[in-house]
GROMACS .gro file of C-alpha atoms in nm:
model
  244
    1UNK     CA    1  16.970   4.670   4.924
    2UNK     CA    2  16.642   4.823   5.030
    3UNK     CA    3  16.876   5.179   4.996
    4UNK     CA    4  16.987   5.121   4.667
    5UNK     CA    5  16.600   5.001   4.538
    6UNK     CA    6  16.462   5.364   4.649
    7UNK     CA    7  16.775   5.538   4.485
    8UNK     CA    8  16.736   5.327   4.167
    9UNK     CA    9  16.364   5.463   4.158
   10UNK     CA   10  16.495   5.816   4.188
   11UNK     CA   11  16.699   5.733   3.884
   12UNK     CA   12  16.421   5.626   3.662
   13UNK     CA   13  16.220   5.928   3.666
   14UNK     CA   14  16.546   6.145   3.568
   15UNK     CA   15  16.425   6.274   3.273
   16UNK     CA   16  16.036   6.210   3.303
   17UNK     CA   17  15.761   6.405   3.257
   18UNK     CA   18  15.605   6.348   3.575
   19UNK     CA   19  15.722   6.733   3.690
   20UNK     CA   20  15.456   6.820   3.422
   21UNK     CA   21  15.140   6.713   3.622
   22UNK     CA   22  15.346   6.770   3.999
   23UNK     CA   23  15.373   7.187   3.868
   24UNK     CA   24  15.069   7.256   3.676
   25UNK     CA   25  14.775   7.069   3.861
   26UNK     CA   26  14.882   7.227   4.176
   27UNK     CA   27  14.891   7.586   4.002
   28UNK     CA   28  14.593   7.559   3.804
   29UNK     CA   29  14.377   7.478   4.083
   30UNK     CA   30  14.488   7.758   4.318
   31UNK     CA   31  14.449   7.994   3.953
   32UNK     CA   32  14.112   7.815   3.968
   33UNK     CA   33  14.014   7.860   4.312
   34UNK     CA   34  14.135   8.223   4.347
   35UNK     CA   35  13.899   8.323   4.059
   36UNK     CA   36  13.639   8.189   4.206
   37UNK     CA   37  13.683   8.330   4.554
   38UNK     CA   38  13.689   8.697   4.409
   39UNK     CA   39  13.422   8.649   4.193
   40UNK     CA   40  13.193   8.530   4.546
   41UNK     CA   41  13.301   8.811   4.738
   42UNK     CA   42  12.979   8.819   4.953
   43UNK     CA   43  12.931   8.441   4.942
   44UNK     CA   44  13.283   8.361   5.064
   45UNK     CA   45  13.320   8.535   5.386
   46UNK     CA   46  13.584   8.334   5.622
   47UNK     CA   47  13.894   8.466   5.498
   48UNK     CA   48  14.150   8.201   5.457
   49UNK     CA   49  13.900   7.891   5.510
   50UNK     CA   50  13.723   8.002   5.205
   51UNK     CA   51  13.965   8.022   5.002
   52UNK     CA   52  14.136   7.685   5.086
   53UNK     CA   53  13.796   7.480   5.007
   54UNK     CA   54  13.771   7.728   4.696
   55UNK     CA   55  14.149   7.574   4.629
   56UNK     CA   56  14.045   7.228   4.751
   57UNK     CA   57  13.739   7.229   4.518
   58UNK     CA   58  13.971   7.191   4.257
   59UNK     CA   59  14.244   7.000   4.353
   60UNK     CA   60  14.085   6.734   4.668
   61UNK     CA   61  13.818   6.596   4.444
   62UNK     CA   62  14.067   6.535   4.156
   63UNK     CA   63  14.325   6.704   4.024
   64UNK     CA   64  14.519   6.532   4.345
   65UNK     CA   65  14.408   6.200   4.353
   66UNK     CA   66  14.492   6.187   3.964
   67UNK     CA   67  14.914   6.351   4.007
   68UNK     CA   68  14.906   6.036   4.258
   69UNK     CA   69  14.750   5.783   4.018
   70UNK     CA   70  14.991   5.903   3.697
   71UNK     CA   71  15.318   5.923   3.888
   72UNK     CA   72  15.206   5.533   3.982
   73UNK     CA   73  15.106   5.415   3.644
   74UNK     CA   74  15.483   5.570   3.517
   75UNK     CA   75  15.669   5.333   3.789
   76UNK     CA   76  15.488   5.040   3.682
   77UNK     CA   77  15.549   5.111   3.306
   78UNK     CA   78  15.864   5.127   3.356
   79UNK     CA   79  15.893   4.777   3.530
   80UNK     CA   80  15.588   4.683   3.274
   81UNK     CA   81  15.808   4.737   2.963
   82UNK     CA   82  16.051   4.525   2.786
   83UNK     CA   83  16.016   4.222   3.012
   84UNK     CA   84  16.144   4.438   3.291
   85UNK     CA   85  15.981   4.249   3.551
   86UNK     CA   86  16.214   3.938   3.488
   87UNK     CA   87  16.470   4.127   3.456
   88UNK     CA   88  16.432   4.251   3.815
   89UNK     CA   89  16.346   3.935   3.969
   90UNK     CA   90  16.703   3.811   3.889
   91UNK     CA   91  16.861   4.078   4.135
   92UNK     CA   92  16.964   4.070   4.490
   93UNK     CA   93  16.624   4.214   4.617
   94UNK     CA   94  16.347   4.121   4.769
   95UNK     CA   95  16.008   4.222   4.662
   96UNK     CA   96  15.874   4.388   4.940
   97UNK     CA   97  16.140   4.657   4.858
   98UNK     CA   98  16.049   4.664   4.515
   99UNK     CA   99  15.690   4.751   4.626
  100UNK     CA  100  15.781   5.009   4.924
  101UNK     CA  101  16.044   5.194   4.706
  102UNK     CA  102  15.797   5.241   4.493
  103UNK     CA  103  15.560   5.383   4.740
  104UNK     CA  104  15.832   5.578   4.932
  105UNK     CA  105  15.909   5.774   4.627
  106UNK     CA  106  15.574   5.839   4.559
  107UNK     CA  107  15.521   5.954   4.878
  108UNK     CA  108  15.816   6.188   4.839
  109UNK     CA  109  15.683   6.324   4.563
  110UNK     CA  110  15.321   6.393   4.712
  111UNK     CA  111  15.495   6.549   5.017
  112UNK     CA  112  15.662   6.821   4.733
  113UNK     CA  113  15.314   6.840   4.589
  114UNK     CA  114  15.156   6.930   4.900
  115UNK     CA  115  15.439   7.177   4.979
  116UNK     CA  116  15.410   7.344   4.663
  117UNK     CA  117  15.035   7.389   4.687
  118UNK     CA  118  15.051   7.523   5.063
  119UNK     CA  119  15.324   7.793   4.920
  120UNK     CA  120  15.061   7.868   4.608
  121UNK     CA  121  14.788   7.894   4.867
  122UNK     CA  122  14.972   8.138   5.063
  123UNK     CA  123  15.081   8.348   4.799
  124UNK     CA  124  14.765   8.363   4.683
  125UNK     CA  125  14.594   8.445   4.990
  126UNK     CA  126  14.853   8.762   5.029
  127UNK     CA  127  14.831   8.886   4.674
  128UNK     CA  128  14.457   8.860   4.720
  129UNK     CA  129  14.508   9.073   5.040
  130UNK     CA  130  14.289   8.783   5.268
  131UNK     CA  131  14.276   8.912   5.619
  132UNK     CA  132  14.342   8.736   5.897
  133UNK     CA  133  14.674   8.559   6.029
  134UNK     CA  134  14.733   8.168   5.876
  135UNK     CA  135  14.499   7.921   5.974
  136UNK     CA  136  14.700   7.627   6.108
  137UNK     CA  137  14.401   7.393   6.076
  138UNK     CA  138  14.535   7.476   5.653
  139UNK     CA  139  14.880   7.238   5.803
  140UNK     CA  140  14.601   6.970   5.925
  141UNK     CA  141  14.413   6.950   5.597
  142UNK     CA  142  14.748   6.935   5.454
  143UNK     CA  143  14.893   6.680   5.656
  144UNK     CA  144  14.530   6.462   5.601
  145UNK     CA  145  14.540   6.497   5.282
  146UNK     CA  146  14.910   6.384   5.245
  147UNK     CA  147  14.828   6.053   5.484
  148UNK     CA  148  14.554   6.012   5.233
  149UNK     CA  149  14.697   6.041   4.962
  150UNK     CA  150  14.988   5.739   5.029
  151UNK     CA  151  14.678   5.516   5.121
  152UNK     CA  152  14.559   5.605   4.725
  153UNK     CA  153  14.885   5.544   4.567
  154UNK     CA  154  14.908   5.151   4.781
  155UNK     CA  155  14.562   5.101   4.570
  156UNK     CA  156  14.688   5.289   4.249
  157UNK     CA  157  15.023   5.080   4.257
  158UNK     CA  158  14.866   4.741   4.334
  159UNK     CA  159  14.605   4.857   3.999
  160UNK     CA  160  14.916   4.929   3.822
  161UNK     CA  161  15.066   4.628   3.844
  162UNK     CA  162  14.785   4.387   3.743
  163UNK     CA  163  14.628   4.638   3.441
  164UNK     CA  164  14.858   4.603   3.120
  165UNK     CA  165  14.712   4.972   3.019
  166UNK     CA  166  14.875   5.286   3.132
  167UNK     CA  167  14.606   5.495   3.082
  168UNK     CA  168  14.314   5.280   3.265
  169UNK     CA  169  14.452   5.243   3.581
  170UNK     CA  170  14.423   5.660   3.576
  171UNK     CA  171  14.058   5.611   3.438
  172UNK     CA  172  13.977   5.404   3.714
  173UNK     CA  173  14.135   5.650   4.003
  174UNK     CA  174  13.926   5.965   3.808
  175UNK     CA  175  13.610   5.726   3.866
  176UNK     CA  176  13.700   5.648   4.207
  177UNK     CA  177  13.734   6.022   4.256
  178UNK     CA  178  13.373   6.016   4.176
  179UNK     CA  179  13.254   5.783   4.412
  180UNK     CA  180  13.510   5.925   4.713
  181UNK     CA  181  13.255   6.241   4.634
  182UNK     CA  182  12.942   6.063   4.667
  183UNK     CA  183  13.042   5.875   4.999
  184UNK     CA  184  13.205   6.165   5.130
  185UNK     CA  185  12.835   6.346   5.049
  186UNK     CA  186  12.662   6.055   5.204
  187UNK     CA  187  12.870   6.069   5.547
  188UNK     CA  188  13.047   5.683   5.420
  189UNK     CA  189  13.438   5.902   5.362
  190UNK     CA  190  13.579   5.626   5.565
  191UNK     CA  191  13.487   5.345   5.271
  192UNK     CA  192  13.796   5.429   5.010
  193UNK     CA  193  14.081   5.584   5.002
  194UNK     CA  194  13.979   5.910   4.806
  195UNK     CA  195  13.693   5.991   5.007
  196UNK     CA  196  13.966   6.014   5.284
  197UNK     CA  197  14.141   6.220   5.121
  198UNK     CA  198  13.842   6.464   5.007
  199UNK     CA  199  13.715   6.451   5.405
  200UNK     CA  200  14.055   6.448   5.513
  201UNK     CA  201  14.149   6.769   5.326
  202UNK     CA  202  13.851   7.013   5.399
  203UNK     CA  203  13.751   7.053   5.041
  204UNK     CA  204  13.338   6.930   5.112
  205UNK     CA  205  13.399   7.221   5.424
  206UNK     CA  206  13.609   7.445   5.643
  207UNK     CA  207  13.544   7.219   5.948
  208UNK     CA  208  13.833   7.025   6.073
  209UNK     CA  209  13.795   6.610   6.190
  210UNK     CA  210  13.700   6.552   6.532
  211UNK     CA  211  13.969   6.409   6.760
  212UNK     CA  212  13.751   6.038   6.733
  213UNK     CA  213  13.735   6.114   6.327
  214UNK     CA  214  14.151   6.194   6.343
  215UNK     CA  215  14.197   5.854   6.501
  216UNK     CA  216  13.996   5.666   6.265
  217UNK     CA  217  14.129   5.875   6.002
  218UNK     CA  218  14.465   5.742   6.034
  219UNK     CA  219  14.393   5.415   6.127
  220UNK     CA  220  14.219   5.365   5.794
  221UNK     CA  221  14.466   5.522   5.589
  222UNK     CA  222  14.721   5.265   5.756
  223UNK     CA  223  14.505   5.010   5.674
  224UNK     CA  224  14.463   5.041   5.312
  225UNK     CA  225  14.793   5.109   5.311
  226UNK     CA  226  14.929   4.800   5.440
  227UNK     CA  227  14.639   4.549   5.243
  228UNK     CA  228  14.719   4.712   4.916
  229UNK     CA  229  15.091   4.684   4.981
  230UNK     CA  230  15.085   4.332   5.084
  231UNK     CA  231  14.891   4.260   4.806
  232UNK     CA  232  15.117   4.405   4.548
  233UNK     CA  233  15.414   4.193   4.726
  234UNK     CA  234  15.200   3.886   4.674
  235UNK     CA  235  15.145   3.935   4.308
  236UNK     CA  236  15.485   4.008   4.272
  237UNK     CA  237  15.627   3.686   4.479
  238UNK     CA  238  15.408   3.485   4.231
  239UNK     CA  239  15.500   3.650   3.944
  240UNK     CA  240  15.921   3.537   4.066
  241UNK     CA  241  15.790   3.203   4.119
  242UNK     CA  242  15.605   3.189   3.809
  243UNK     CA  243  15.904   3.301   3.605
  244UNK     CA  244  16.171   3.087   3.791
   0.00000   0.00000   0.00000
């Protein structure tokens, strides 16, 4: 059952936009960050690390954080729409697989996102003739920021679900994106899930976490990703007994 949940997911975005957002965002921030790196030729010095936080700049504080927070809002429109919700409830399948489908897919999808920026990255970093072999600390970022990034699409999907609006549960993760700055800034990146992703991705600097910082890292992003799950479950076991 729990098989045919993630492939019925994979179904409903045949046809969606939500390539849109997964190809441009990307793209436009390593367009972004590229500029910017040849226009600070003297400022921007370390090769490859200064062009991924020119890259980052772009694309950690937001433009990330935001592909996560729309492909999220779509799956819960989806379920959101024509009594949908009911609808589901009367199949063979329990609602912690609605929930994790949800948040495999997503997952999938931020794994092609992160994929598809590294290959941007590079290309841009060899038409741009940086010197230098490939940083694999740019793999670590990558892999923090993907870890991340599941932990802000548990909190995205449980916001999702309760908020009736598309749109605001966006609004909110572009505010949050905000504040992950700030407490990123003020050394508190372990307090939300986008300042984990912002620390976790090298986009405030070119240093790498600390093998005590990788650990807590992780466990964090485990943790916010099992409370926000679990708390999406609940509201949808309530919402089956409500209806039954």
């Amino acid at each position: 059952m729990f098989k045919n949940a993630v492939l019925a997911e994979i179904l409903k975005l045949k046809g969606s936009k939500i390539a849109l957002p997964v190809i441009l965002l990307p793209l436009i921030s390593v367009l972004l960050g590229s500029g910017n790196f040849v226009a600070n030729p003297h400022e921007l010095v370390n090769g490859w690390y200064s062009l991924w936080t020119q890259v980052a700049l772009f694309y950690g504080y937001f433009f990330y954080p935001i592909i996560i927070s729309i492909c999220c809002a779509y799956t819960m429109r989806l379920e959101k729409s024509n009594h949908n919700w009911n609808m589901m409830m009367t199949y063979p399948v329990r609602q912690g697989a609605v929930i994790l489908s949800k948040l495999i897919i997503i997952s999938i999808i931020s794994l092609i996102v992160q994929s598809f920026l590294v290959i941007l990255y590079l290309t841009a970093g060899l038409l741009l003739g940086v010197k230098g072999g490939f940083p694999l600390d740019i793999l670590n970022f990558s892999l923090c920021g993907l870890a991340a990034s599941i932990a802000v699409a548990a909190v995205q999907l449980y916001l999702s679900m309760i908020v009736k609006s598309f749109a605001l549960p966006i609004g909110i993760c572009l505010g949050t994106c905000v504040l992950g700055l700030g407490l990123c800034v003020s050394g508190l990146w372990m307090l939300y899930p986008t300042s984990l992703l912002i620390k976790g991705f090298g986009a405030l600097n070119q240093a790498a976490l600390s093998p005590l910082e990788h650990i807590l890292f992780f466990i964090l992003c485990a943790v916010y990703i099992l409370v926000f799950t679990e708390l999406a479950i609940r509201r949808l076991t309530k919402r089956d007994t409500a209806t039954s």
